[in-house]
Structure formats: structure tokens, C-alpha cells
Tab-separated table of C-alpha atoms and ligand atoms in Angstrom:
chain	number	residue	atom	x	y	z
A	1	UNK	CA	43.329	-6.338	-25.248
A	2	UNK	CA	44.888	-2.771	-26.398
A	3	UNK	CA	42.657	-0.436	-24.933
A	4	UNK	CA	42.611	1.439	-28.826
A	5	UNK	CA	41.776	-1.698	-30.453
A	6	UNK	CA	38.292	-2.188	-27.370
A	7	UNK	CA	37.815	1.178	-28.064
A	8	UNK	CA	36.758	0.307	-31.959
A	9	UNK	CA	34.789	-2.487	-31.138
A	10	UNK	CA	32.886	-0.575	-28.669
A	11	UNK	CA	32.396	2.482	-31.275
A	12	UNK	CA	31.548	0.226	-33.732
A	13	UNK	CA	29.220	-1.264	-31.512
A	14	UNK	CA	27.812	2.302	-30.512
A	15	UNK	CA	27.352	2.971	-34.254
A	16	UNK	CA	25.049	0.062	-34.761
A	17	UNK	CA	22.807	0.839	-31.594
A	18	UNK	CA	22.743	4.218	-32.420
A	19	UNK	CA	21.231	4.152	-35.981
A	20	UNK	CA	18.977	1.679	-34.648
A	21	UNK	CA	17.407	4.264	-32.059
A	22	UNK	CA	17.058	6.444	-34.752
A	23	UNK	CA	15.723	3.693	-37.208
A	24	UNK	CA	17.994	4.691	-39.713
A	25	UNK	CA	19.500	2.032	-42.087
A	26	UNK	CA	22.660	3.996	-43.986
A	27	UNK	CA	26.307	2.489	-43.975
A	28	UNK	CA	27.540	5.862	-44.668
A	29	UNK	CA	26.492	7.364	-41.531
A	30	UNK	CA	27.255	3.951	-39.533
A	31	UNK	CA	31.169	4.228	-40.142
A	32	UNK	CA	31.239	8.206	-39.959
A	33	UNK	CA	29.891	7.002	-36.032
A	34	UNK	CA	31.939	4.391	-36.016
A	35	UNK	CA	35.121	6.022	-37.121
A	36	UNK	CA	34.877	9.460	-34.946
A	37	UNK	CA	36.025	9.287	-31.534
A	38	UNK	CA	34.295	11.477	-29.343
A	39	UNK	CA	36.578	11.407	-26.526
A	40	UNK	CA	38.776	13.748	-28.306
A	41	UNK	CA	35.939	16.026	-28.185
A	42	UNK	CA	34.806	16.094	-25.338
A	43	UNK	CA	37.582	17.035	-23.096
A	44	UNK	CA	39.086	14.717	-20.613
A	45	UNK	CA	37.051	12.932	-18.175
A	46	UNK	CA	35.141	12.270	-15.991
A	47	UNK	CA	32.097	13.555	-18.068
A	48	UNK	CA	29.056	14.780	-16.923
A	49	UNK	CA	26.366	12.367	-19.048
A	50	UNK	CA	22.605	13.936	-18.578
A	51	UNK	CA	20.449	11.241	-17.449
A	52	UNK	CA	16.624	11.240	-16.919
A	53	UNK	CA	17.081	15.171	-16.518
A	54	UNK	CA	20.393	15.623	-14.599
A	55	UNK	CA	23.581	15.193	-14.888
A	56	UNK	CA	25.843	12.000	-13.696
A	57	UNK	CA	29.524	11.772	-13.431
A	58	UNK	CA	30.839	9.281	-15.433
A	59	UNK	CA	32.516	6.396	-12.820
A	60	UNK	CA	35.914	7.326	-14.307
A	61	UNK	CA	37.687	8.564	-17.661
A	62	UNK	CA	37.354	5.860	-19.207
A	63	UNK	CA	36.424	6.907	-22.648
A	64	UNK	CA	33.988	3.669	-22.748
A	65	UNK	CA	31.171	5.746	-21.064
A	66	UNK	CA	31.017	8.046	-23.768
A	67	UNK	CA	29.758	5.472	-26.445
A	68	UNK	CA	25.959	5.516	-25.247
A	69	UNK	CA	23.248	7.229	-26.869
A	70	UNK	CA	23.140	10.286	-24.027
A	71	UNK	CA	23.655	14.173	-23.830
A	72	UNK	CA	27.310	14.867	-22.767
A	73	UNK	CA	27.825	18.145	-21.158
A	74	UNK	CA	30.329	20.611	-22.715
A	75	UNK	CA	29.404	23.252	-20.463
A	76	UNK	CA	27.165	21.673	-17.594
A	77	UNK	CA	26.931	24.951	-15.950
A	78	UNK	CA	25.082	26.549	-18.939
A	79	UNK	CA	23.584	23.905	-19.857
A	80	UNK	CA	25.474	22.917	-23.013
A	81	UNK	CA	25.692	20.121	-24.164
A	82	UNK	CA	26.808	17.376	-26.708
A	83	UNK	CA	23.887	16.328	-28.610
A	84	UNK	CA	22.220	13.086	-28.398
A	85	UNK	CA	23.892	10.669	-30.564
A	86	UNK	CA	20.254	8.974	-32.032
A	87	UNK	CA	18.415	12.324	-32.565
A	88	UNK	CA	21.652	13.727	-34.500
A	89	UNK	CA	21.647	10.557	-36.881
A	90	UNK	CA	18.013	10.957	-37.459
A	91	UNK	CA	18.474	14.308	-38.724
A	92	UNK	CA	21.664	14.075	-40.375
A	93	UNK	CA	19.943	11.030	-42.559
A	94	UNK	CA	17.408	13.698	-43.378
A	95	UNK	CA	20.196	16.173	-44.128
A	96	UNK	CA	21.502	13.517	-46.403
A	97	UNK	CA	24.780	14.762	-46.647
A	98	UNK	CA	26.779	13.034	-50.338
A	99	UNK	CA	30.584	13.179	-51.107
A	100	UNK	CA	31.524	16.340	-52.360
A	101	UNK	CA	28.643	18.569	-50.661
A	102	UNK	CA	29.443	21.515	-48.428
A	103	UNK	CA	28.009	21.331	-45.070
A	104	UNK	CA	27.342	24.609	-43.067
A	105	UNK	CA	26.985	23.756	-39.033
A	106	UNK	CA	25.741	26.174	-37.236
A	107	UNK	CA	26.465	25.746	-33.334
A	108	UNK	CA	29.641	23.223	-33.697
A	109	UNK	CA	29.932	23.236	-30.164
A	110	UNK	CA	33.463	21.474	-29.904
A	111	UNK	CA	32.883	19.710	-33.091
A	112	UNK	CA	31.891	16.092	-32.842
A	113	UNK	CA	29.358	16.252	-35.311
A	114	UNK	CA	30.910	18.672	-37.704
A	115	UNK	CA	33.587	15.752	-37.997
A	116	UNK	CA	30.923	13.551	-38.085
A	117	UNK	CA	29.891	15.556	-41.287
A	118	UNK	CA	33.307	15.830	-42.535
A	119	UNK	CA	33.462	11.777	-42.945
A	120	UNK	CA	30.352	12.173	-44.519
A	121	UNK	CA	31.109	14.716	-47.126
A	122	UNK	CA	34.940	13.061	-47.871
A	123	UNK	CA	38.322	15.029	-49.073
A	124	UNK	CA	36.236	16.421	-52.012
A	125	UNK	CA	33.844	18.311	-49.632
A	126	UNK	CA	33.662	20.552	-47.128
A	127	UNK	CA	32.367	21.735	-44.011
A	128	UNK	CA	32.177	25.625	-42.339
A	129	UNK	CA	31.870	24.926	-38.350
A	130	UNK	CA	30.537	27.950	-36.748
A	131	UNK	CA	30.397	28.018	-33.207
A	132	UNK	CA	29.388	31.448	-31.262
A	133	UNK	CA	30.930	31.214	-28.023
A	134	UNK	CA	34.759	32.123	-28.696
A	135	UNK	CA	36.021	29.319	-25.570
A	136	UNK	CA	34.059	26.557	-27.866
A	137	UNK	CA	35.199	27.645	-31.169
A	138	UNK	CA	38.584	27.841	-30.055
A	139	UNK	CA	38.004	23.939	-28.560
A	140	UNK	CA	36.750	22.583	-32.167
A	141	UNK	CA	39.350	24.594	-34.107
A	142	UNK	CA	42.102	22.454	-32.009
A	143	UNK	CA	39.873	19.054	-32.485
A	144	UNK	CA	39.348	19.665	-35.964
A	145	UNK	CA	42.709	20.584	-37.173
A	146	UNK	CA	43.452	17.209	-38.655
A	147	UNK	CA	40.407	17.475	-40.696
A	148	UNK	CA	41.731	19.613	-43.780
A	149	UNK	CA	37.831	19.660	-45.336
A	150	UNK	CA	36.754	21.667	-42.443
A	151	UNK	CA	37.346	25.666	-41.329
A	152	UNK	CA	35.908	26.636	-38.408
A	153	UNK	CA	34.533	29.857	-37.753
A	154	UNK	CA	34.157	31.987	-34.345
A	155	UNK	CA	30.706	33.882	-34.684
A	156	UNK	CA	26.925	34.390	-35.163
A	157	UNK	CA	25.890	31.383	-37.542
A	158	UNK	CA	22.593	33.885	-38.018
A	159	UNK	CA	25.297	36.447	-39.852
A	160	UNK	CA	28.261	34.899	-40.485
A	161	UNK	CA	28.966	35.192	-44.169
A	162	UNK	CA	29.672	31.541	-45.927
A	163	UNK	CA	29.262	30.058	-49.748
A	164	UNK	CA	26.408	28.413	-51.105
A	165	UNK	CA	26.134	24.996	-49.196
A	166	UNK	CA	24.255	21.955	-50.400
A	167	UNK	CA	23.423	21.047	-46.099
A	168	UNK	CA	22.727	23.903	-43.340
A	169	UNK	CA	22.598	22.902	-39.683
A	170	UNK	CA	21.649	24.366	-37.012
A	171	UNK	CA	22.188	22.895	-33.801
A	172	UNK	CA	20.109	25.905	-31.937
A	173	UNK	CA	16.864	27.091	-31.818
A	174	UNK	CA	15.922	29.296	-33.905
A	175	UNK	CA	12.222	31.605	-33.894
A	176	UNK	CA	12.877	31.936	-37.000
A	177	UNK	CA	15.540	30.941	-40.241
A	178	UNK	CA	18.027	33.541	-40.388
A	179	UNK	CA	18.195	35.545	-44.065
A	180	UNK	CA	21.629	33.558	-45.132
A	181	UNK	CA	20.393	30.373	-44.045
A	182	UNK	CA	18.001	30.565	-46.963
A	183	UNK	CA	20.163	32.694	-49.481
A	184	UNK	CA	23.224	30.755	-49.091
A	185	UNK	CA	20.889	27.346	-49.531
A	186	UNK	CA	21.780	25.422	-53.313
A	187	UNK	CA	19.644	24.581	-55.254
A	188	UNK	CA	18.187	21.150	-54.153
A	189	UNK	CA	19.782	21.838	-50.642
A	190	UNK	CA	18.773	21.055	-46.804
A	191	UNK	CA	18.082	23.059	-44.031
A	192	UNK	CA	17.524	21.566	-40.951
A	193	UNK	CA	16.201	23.944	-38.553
A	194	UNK	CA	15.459	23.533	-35.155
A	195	UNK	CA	12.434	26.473	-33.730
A	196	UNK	CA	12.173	27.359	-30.606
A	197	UNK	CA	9.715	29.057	-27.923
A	198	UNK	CA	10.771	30.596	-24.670
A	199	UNK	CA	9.978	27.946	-22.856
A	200	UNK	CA	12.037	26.266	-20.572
A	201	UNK	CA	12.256	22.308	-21.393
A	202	UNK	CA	12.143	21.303	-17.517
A	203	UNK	CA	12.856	22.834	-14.271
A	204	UNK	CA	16.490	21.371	-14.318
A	205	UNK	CA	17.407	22.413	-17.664
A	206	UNK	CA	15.640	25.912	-17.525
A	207	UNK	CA	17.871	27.684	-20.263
A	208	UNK	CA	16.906	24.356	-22.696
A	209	UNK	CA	13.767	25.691	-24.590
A	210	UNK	CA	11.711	23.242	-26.487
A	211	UNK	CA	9.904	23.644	-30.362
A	212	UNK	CA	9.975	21.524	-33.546
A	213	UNK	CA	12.411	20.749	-35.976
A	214	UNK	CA	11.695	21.333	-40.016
A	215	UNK	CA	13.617	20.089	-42.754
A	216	UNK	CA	13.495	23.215	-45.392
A	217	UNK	CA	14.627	21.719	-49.214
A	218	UNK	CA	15.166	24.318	-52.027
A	219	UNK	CA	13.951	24.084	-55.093
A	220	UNK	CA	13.692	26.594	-57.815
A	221	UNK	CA	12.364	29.722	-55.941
A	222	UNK	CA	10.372	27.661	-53.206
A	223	UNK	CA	11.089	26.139	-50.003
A	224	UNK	CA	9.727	22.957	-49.419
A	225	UNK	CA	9.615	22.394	-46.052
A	226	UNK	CA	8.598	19.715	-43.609
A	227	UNK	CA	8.127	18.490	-40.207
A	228	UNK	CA	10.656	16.500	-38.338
A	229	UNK	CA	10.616	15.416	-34.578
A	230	UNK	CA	10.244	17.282	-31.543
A	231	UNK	CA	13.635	19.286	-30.056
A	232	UNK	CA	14.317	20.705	-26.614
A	233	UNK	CA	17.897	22.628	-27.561
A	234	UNK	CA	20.164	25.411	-26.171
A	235	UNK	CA	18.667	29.356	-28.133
A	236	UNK	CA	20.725	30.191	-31.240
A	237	UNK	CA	21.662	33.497	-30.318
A	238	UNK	CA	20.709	36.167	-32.726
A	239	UNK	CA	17.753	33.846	-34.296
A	240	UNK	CA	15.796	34.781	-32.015
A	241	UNK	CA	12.636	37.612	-32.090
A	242	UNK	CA	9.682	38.271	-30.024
A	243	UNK	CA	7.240	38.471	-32.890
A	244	UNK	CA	7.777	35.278	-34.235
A	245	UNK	CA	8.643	33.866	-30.845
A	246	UNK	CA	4.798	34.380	-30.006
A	247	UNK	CA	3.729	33.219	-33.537
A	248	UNK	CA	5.455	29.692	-32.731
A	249	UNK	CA	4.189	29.260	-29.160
A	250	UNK	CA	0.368	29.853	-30.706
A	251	UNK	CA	1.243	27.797	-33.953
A	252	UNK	CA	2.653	25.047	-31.040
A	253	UNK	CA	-0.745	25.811	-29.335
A	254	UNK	CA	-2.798	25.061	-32.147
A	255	UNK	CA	-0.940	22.276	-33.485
A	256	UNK	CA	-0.966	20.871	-37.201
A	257	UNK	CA	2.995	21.076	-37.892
A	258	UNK	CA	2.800	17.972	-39.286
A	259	UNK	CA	1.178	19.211	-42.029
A	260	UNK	CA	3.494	22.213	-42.987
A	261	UNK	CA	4.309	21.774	-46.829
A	262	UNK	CA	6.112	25.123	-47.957
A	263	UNK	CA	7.988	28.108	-46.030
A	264	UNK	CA	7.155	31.764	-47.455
A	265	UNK	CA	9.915	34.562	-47.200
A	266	UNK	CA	6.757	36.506	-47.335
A	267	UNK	CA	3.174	36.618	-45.308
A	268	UNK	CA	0.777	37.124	-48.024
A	269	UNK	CA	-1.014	34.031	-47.560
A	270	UNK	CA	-4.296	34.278	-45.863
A	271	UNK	CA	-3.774	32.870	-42.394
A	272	UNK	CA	-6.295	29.728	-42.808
A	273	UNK	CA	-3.246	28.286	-44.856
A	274	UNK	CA	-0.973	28.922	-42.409
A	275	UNK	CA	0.547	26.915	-39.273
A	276	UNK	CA	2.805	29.801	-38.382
A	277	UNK	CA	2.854	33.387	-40.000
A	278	UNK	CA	4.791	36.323	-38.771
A	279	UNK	CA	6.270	39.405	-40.157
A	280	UNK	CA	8.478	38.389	-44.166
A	281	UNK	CA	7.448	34.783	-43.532
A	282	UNK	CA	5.131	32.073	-42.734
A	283	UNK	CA	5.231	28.006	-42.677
A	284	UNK	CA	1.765	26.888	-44.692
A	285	UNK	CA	0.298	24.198	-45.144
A	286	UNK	CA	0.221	24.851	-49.192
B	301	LIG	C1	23.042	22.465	-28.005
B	301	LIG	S1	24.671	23.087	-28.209
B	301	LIG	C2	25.195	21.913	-29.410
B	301	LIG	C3	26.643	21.817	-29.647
B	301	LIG	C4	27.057	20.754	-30.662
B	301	LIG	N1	26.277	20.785	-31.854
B	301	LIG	C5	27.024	19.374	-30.063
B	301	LIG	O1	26.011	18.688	-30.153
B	301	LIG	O2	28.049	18.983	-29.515
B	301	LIG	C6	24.323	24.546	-29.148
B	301	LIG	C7	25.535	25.341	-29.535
B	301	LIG	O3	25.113	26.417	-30.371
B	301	LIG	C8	25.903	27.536	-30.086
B	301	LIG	N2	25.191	28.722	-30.622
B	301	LIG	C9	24.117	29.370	-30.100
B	301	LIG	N3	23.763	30.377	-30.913
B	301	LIG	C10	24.625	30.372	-31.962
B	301	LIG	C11	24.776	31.177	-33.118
B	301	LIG	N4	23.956	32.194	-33.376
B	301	LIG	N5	25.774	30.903	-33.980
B	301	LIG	C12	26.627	29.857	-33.740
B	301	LIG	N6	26.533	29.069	-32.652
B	301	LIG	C13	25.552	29.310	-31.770
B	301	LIG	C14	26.052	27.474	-28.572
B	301	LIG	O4	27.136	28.266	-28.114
B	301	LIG	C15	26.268	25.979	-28.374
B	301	LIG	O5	27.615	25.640	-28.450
């Protein structure tokens, strides 16, 4: 068989097992899997795949081992890495992402999933990629430039000016949401925002550091925010502050993020309604 014509079946095949790890039941999201190839992502092979904490060579370049549901490195060295194919489907269902939305992804890496978002969204949407490291954002730029509904951008996602979108994510951990994340939010739109302590996530992957992810909705002048899953993720540069670093880790501590309801861009609440407070915000419970 035409090795193009195996790879579909196989990626169509990796599309079904992968929104069945994430229990997630959307046709949508299936064919954006099933249509992306990652390979032209990733760089060419051998790939390093992380498996039960370190990373494996890949037998050969044969773009077959890249349709699993594992961590690819982009950087190995630093610890960078393609995110897990099941955990990204998971929260881009949450995301929800319709035809016609803008999508802001913050951390694009070399931009597998902000094409994945670009199939999502269609011709009549949009998606701003921006990746920090320059080496990375030049990478995506070059394996995006067929996708005319997507601009990358070099810089701090924390800062970077963009328009209102209708989806932000982030794809590092955050202490706490940046200023713009929330501005820039629509009305009715998703933030999905990984938080992060200083933790390392394992001796191996040291510079990984491990939190919670919300989903953040807006709606009128509140945040509605709520729980998601368990992350361990590369920092978000910039996003990061000791204060509210510390407020996490105790918040972690204590536990109860299950029950977060609303985010504050204030502290006023008293702290028994609070899972997390820290200085201009808080996540409560109310
Ligand atoms: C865990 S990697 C994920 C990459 C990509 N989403 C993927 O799964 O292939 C996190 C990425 O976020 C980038 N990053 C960290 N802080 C950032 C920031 N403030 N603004 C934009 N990108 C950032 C890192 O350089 C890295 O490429």
C-alpha cells in the first residue's frame, strides 16, 4: 500500500483511540485528529516519545510511531514537549471551539494543536499562535504557513497584545491568569488555564511542574470558572509570581478545587469562600 494512503488509516485510527482515552464523543474534533499530520510538526525522525517518565527513541522515522497517545519531545533537552494527544482532546472539547470563533494559543510550541484548532474553527475563523521561544515560533510559522486562518506570533502570550477571542489556551502553567487573558476573553468565551506550583513533576522531568487545570467562561462581568483534570506542564514564562505561587501550593495543600465556582479579579471575599486568594484575585467557591 502507498505509504500516504497507511498513513490515513493509521491517523484515522489514532483519532478514534484518542477521543476514547479522553472519553470524548465529538466528530468535529475526531477528523481535526484525523486530518492533521503531526509528522510535519514534529521535525524529522527518529523522535524521542516520553514513556513511563523518560524518553525512547522511536525504532526509526517512520512517521507511524507518532500516532500513539504519548508526549513527543520538541526539545528533549529542556524538557519540551508535544502534548499528550488524549489530555489535549479532553480540554479542547471543554474549550469547545465552533466555526467562525477565534482561538488564542498560548505556548504553540511548533504548532500541532494550533492546526488542530484551525480545522476546528474553519476558513471563517481564526487562530493567533503565540509561542515564546523565538527557535519554536519560527518552527510553527513554517508548519503553519498553509493554514491562511492562522498568524503566529513570537512572544510572551502573558503580554502579547491580540483581539477579543471566543477560546484562550494556554499550554503553560500559569500561578496565575495573565490581565489580557481575561480582558481580551468574549463574552461567553473559554479560558483554559493550566496553574502551576514550583514543583518539579518527577525527578526526570525536574523543570515539568505540576497544578490543576480550570476552565474560566465569561459571562457578563463574572468569570465562571471550574475545575478540570490534573496537569504536570512546562512554566509559562512571565505568568508566573511568588505570591500566588505560594497561595496555589497551600490551596493544592488544602484541597477542595473541585469545588471552585467563580474567579475574582479582586480579593474581597472573606477567605472561608475561597480555595485560592492572592493579591487582585481569588478562585471561590461562590
Ligand atoms: C508544554 S510546551 C507545549 C507546546 C505545544 N502546545 C505542544 O503541545 O506541542 C509549552 C510551550 O509554552 C511555551 N511558553 C512558555 N511560556 C510562554 C509564554 N509566556 N508565552 C508563550 N509561550 C510560552 C514554551 O516555550 C513551550 O513551547
Amino acid at each position: 500500500m502507498d505509504k500516504q494512503a497507511e498513513l490515513s488509516i493509521v491517523r484515522q485510527a489514532y483519532a478514534k483511540q484518542v477521543l476514547a482515552a479522553a472519553g470524548v464523543s465529538d466528530s468535529r474534533i475526531e477528523s481535526a485528529y484525523a486530518s492533521v499530520r503531526r509528522e510535519d510538526f514534529l521535525g524529522p525522525g527518529p523522535w524521542e516519545i516520553v514513556r513511563f517518565g523518560n524518553y525512547v527513541r522511536t525504532p526509526s522515522d517512520d512517521p507511524v510511531y507518532l500516532y500513539t497517545n504519548d508526549l513527543v519531545g520538541i526539545i528533549p533537552e529542556r524538557q519540551i514537549n508535544n502534548g499528550e494527544p488524549s489530555f489535549h482532546a479532553t480540554l479542547i472539547n471543554q474549550a469547545a471551539p465552533a466555526a467562525g470563533e477565534h482561538v488564542v494559543h498560548v505556548g504553540a510550541g511548533v504548532g500541532y494543536y494550533s492546526a488542530i484548532f484551525a480545522e476546528l474553527v474553519g476558513k471563517s475563523g481564526g487562530v493567533t499562535a503565540i509561542e515564546y521561544l523565538p527557535e519554536l515560533a519560527t518552527r510553527a510559522k513554517a508548519n503553519l504557513r498553509d493554514y491562511s486562518n492562522v498568524e503566529v506570533l513570537q512572544g510572551d502570550g502573558a503580554v502579547t497584545p491580540f483581539r477579543e477571542a471566543h477560546v484562550v489556551y494556554v499550554n503553560a502553567g500559569a500561578t496565575r491568569p495573565a490581565d489580557i487573558w481575561l480582558d481580551q476573553l468574549a463574552q461567553g468565551g473559554r479560558l483554559v488555564l493550566p496553574l502551576t506550583t514550583d514543583k518539579g513533576f518527577s525527578d526526570t522531568f525536574d523543570k515539568i511542574t505540576s497544578g490543576v487545570v480550570f476552565r474560566i467562561e465569561r459571562r457578563g462581568d463574572a468569570y465562571l470558572a471550574n475545575w478540570l483534570s490534573s496537569v504536570a506542564v512546562f512554566p509559562c514564562a512571565g505568568s508566573r509570581d511568588e505570591e500566588s505561587e505560594l497561595a496555589l501550593a497551600e490551596a493544592l495543600r488544602k484541597g477542595g478545587e473541585q469545588k471552585v465556582t467563580r474567579l475574582y479579579r479582586d480579593n474581597l471575599l472573606p477567605a472561608d469562600r475561597c480555595w485560592l486568594r492572592a493579591s487582585g484575585w481569588c478562585l471561590a467557591y461562590s
